[in-house]
mmCIF file with all atom_site columns, C-alpha atoms in Angstrom:
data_model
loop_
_atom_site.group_PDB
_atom_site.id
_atom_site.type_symbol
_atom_site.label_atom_id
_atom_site.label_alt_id
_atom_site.label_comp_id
_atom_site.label_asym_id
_atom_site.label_entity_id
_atom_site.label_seq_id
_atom_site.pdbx_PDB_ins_code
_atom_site.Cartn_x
_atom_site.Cartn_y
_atom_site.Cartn_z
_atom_site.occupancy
_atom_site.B_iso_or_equiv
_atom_site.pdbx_formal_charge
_atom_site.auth_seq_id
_atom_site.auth_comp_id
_atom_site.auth_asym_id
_atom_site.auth_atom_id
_atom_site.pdbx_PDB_model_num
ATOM 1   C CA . UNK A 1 1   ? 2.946   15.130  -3.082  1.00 0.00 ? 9   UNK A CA 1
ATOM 2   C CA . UNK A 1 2   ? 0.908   14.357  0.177   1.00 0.00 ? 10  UNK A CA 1
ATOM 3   C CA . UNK A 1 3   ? 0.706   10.254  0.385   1.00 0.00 ? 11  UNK A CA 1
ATOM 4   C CA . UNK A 1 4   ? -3.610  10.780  0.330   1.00 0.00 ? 12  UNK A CA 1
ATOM 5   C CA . UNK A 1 5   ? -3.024  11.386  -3.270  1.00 0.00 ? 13  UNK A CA 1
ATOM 6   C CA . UNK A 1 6   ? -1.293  8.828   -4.090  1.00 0.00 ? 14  UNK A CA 1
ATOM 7   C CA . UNK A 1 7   ? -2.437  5.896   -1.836  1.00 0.00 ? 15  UNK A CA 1
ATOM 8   C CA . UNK A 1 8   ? -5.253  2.706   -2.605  1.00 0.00 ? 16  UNK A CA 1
ATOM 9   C CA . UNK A 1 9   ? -8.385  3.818   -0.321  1.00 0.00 ? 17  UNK A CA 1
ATOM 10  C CA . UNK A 1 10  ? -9.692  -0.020  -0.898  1.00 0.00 ? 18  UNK A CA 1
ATOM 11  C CA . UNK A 1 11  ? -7.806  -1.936  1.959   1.00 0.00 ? 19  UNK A CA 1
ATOM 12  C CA . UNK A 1 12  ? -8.303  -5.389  2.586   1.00 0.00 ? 20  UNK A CA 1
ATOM 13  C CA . UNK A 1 13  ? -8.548  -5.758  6.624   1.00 0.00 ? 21  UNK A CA 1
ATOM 14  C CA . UNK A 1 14  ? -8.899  -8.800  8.661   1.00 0.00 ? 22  UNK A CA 1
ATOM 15  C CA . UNK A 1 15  ? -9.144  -9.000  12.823  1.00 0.00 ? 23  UNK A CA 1
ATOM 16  C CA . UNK A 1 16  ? -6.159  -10.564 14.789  1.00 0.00 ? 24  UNK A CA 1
ATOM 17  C CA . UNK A 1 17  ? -8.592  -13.653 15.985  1.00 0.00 ? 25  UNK A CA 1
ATOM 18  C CA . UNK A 1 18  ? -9.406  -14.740 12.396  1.00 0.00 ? 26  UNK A CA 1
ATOM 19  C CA . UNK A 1 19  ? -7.339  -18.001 11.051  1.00 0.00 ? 27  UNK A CA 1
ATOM 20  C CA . UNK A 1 20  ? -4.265  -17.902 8.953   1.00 0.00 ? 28  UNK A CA 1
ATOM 21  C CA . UNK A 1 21  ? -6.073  -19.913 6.232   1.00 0.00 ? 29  UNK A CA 1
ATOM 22  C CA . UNK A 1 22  ? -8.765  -17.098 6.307   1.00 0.00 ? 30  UNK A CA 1
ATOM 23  C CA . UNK A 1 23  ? -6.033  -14.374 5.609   1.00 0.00 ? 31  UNK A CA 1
ATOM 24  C CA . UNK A 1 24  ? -4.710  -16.058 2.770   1.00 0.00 ? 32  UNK A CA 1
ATOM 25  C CA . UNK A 1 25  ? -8.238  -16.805 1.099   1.00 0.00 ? 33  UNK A CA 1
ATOM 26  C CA . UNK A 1 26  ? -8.663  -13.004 1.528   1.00 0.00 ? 34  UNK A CA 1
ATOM 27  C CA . UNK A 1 27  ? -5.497  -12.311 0.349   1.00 0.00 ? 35  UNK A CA 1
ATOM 28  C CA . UNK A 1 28  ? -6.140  -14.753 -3.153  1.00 0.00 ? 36  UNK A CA 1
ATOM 29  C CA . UNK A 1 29  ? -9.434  -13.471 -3.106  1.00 0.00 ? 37  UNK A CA 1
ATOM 30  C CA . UNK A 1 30  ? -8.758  -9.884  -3.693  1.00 0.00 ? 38  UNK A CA 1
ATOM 31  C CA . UNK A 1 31  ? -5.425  -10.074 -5.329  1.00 0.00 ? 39  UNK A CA 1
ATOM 32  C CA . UNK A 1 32  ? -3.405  -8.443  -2.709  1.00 0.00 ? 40  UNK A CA 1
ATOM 33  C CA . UNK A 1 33  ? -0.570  -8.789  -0.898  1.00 0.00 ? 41  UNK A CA 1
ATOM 34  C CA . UNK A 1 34  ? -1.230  -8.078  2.556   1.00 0.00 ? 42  UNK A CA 1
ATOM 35  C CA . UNK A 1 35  ? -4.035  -7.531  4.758   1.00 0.00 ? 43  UNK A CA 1
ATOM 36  C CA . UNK A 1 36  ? -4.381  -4.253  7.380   1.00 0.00 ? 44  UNK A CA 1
ATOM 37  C CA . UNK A 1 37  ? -5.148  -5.786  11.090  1.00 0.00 ? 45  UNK A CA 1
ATOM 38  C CA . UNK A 1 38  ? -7.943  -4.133  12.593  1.00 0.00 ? 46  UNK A CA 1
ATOM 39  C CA . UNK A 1 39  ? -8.935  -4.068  15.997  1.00 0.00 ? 47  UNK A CA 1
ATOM 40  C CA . UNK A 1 40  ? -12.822 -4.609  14.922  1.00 0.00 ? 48  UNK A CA 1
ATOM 41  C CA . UNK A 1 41  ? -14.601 -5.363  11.861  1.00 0.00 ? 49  UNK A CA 1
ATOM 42  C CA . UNK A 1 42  ? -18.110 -3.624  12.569  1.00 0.00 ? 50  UNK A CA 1
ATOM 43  C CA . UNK A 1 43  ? -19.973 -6.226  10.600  1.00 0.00 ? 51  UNK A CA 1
ATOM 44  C CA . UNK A 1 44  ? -18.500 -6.023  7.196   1.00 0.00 ? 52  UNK A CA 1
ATOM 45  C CA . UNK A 1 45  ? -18.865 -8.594  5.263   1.00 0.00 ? 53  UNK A CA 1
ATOM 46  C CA . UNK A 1 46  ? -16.459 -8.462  2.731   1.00 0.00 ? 54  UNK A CA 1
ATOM 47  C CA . UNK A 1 47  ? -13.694 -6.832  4.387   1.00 0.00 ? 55  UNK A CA 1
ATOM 48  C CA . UNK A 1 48  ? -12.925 -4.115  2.259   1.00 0.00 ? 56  UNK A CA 1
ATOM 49  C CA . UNK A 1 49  ? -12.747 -0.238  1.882   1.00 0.00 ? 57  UNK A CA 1
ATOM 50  C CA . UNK A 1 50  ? -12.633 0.305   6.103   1.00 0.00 ? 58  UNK A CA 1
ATOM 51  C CA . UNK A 1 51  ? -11.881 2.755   8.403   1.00 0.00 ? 59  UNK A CA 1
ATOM 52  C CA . UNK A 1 52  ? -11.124 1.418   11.127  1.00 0.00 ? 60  UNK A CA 1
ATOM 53  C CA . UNK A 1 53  ? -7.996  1.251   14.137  1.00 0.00 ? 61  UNK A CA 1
ATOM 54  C CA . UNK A 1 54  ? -5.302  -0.421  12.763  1.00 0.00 ? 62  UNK A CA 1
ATOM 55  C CA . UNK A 1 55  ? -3.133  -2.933  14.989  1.00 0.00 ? 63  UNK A CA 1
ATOM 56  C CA . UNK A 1 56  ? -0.560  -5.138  12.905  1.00 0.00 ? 64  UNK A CA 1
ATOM 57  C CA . UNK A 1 57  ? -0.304  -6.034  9.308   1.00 0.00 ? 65  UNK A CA 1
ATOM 58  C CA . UNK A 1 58  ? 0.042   -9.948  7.527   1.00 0.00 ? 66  UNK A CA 1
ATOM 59  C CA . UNK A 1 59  ? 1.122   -10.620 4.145   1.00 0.00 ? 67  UNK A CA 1
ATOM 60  C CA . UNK A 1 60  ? 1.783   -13.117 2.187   1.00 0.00 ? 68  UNK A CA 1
ATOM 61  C CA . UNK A 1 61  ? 5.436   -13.925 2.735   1.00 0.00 ? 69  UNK A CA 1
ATOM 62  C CA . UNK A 1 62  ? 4.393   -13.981 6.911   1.00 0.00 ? 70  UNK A CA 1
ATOM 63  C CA . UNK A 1 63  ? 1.925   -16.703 5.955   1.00 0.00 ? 71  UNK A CA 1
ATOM 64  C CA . UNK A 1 64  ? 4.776   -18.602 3.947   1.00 0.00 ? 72  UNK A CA 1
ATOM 65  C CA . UNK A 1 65  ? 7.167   -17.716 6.547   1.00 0.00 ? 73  UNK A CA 1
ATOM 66  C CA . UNK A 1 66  ? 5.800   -17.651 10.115  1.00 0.00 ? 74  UNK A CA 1
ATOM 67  C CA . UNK A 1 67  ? 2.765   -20.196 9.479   1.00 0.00 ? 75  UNK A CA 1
ATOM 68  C CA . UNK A 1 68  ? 3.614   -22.880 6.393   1.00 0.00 ? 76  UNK A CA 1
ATOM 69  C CA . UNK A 1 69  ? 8.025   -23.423 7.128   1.00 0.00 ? 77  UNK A CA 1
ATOM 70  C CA . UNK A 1 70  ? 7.067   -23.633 11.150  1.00 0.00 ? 78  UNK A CA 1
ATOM 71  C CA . UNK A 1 71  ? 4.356   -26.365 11.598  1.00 0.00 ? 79  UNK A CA 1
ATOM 72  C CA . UNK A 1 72  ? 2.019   -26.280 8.095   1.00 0.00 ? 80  UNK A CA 1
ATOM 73  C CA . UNK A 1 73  ? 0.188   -29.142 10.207  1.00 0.00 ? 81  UNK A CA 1
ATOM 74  C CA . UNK A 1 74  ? -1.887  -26.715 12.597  1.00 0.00 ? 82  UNK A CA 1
ATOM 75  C CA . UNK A 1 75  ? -2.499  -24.292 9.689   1.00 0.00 ? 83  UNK A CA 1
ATOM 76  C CA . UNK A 1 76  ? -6.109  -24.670 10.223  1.00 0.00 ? 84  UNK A CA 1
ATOM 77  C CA . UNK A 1 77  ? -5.993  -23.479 14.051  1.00 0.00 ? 85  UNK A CA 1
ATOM 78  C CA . UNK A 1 78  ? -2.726  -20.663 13.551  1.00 0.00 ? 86  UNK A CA 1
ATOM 79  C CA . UNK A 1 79  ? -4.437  -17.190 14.204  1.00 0.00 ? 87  UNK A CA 1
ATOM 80  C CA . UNK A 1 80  ? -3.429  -14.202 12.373  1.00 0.00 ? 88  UNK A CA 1
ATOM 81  C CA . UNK A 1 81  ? -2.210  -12.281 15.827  1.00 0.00 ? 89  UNK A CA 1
ATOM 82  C CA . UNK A 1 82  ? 0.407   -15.303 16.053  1.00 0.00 ? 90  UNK A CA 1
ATOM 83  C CA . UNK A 1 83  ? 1.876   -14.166 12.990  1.00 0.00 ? 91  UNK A CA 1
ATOM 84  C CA . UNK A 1 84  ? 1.183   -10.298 11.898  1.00 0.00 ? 92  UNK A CA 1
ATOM 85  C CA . UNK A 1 85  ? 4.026   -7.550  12.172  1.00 0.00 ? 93  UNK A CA 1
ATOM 86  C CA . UNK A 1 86  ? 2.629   -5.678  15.576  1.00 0.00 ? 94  UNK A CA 1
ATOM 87  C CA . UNK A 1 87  ? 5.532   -2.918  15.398  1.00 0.00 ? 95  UNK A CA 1
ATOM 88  C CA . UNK A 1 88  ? 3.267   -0.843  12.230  1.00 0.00 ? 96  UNK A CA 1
ATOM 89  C CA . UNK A 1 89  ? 4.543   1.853   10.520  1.00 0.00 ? 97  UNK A CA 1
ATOM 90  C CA . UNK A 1 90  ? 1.177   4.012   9.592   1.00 0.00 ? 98  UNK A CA 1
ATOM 91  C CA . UNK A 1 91  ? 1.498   7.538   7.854   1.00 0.00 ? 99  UNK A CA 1
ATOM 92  C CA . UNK A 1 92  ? -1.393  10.179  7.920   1.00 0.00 ? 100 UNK A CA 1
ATOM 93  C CA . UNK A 1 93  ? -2.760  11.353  4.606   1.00 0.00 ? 101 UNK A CA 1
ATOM 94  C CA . UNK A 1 94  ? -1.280  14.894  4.717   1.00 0.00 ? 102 UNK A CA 1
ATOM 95  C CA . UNK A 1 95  ? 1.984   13.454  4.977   1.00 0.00 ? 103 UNK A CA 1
ATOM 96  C CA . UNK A 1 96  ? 4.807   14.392  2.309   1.00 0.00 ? 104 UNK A CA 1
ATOM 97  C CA . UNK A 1 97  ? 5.377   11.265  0.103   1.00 0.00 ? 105 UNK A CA 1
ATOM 98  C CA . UNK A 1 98  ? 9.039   12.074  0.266   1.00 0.00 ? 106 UNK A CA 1
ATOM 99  C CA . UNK A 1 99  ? 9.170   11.837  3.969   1.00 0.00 ? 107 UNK A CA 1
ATOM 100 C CA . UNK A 1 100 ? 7.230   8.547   3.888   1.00 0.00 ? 108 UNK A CA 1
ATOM 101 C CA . UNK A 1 101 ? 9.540   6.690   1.775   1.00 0.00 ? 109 UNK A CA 1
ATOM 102 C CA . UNK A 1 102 ? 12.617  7.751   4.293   1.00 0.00 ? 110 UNK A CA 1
ATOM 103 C CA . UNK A 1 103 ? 10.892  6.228   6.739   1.00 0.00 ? 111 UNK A CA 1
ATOM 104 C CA . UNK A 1 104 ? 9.796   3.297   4.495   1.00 0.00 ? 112 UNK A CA 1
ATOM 105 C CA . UNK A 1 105 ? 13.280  2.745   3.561   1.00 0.00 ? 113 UNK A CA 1
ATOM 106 C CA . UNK A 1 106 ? 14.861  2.817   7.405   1.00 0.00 ? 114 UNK A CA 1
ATOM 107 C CA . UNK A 1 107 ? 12.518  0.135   8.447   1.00 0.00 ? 115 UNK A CA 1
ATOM 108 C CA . UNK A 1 108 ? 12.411  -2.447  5.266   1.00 0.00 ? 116 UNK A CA 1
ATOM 109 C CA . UNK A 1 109 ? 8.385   -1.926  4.773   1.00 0.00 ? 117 UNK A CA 1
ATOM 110 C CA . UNK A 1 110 ? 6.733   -1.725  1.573   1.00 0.00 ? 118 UNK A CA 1
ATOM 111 C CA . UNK A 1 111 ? 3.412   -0.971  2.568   1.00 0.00 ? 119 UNK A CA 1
ATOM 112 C CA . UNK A 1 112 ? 2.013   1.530   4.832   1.00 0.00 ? 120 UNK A CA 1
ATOM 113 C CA . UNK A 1 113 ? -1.543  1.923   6.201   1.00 0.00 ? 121 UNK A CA 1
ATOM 114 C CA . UNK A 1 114 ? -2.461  5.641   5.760   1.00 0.00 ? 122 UNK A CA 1
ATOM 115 C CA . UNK A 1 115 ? -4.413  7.155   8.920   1.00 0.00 ? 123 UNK A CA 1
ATOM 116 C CA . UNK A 1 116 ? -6.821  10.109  8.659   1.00 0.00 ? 124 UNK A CA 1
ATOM 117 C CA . UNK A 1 117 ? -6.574  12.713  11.505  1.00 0.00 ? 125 UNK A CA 1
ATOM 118 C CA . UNK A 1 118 ? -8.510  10.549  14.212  1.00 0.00 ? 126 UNK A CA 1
ATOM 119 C CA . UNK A 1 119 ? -5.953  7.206   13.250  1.00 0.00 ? 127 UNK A CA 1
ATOM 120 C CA . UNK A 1 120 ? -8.451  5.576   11.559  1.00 0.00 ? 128 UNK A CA 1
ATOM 121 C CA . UNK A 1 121 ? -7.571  3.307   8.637   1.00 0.00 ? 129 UNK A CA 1
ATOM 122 C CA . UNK A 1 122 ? -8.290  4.986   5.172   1.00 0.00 ? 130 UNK A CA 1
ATOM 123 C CA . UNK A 1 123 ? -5.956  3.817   3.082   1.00 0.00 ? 131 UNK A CA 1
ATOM 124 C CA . UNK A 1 124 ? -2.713  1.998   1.901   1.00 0.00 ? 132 UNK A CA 1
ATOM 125 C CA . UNK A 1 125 ? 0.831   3.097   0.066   1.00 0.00 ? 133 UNK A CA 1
ATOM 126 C CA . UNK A 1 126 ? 2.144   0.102   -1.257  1.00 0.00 ? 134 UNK A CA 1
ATOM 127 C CA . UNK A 1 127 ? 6.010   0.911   -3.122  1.00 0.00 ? 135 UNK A CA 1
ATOM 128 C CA . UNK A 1 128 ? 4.064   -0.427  -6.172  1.00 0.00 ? 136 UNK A CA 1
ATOM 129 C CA . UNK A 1 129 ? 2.224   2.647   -6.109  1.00 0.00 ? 137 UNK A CA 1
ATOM 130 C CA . UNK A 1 130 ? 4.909   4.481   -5.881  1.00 0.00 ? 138 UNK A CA 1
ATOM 131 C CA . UNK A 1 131 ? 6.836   3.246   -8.685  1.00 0.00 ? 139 UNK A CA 1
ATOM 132 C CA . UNK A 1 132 ? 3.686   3.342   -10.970 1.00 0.00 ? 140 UNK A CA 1
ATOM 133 C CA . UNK A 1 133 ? 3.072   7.411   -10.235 1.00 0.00 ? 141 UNK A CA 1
ATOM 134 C CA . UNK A 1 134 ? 7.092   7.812   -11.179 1.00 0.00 ? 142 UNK A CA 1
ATOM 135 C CA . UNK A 1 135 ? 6.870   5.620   -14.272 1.00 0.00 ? 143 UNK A CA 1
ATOM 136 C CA . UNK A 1 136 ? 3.807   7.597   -15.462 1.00 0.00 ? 144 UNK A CA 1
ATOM 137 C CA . UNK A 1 137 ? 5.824   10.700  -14.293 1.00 0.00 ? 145 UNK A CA 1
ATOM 138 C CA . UNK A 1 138 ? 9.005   9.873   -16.156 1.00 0.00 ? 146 UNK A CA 1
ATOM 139 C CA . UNK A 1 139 ? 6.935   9.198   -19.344 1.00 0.00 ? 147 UNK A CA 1
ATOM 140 C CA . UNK A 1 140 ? 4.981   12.515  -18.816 1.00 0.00 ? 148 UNK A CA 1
ATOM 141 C CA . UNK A 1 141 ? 8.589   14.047  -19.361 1.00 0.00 ? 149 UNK A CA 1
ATOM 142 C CA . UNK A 1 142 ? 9.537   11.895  -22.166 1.00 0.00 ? 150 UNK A CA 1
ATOM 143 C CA . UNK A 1 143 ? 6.941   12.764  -23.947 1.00 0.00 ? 151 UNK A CA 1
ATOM 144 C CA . UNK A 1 144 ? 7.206   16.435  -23.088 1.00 0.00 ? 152 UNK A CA 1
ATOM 145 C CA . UNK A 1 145 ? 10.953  16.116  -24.707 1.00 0.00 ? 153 UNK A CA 1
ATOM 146 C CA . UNK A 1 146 ? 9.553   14.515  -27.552 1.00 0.00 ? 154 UNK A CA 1
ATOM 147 C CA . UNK A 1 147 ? 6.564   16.922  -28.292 1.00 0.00 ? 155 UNK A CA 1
ATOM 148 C CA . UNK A 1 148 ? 9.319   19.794  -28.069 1.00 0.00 ? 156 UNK A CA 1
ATOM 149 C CA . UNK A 1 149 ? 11.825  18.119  -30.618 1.00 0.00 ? 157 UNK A CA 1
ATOM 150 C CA . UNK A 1 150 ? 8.622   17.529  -33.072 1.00 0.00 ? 158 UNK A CA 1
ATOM 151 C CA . UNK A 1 151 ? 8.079   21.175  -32.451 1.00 0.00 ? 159 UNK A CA 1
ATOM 152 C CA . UNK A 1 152 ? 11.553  22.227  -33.141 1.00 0.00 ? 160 UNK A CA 1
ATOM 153 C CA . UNK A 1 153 ? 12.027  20.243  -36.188 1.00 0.00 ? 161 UNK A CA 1
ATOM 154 C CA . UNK A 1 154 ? 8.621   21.320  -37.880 1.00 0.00 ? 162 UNK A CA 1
ATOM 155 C CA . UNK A 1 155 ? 9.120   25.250  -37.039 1.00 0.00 ? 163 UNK A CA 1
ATOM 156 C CA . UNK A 1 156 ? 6.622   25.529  -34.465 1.00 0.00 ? 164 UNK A CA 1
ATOM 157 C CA . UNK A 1 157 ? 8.709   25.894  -31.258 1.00 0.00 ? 165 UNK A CA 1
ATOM 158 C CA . UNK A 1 158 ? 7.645   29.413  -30.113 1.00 0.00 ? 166 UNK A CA 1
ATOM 159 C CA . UNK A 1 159 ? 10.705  29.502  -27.441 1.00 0.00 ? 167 UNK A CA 1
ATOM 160 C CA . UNK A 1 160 ? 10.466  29.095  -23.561 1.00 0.00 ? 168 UNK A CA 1
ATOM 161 C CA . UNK A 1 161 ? 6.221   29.642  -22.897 1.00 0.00 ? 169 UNK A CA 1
ATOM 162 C CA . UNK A 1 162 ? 5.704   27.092  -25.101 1.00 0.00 ? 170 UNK A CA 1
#
């Protein structure tokens, strides 16, 4: 499965120069966990579904983390670039979901900003999304068994092109 398929294409982004307090009201505000750094926000307003260059990444354990244990009392003035994860893994859209997990899994990330094919921000795989698509995959296959066993037990299993 190519990671396009599977990933959110509504990504909350902030810019590197906005306040901490800012990236958590976004990050309460839109239920999310993290926010997508962008180099630019081209005037929109809300912040949401962008395409734009991706630089770092904050979420809401580097706000509790970085900002709140390490001086809570200069919250106000903390800027997000003092605290976002600058070393981003980003994956392009026509990347193998399989291959994106490996690399997921070597560096300790659970969310990835997905590229197009001229790096542009278009979307994010979060592990959530991941284990959602398997859980409705698994019961796809449960239900599959149990559909056959019905079929079996009433006489109506016509064999293997069933």
């Amino acid at each position: 499965m190519l990671i396009g398929k599977l990933c959110s294409r509504e990504v909350v982004v902030i810019e590197a120069h906005e306040t901490v307090v800012e990236a958590a009201r976004l990050l309460a505000e839109h239920h999310v966990g993290c926010l997508v750094v962008v180099s630019r926000s081209g005037g929109d307003e809300n912040k949401a579904v962008a395409a734009r260059e991706p630089v770092g990444i904050v979420t809401d354990r580097d706000i509790t983390l970085r900002a709140v244990a390490h001086g809570a009392e200069r919250i106000e003035s903390r800027k997000v670039e003092e605290i976002m994860t600058r070393q981003l893994l980003t994956a392009y859209e026509e990347e193998d979901l399989y291959d994106v997990l490996k690399q997921m899994r070597s560096r300790g990330v659970r969310r990835v900003p997905v590229l197009n094919d001229n790096d542009m921000l278009v979307g994010i795989l979060a592990h959530d999304d991941v284990l959602d698509w398997l859980a409705e995959e698994v019961w796809d296959l449960t239900r599959l068994l149990a559909r056959e066993r019905d079929h079996e037990r009433d006489g109506t299993h016509l064999g293997p092109s069933d």
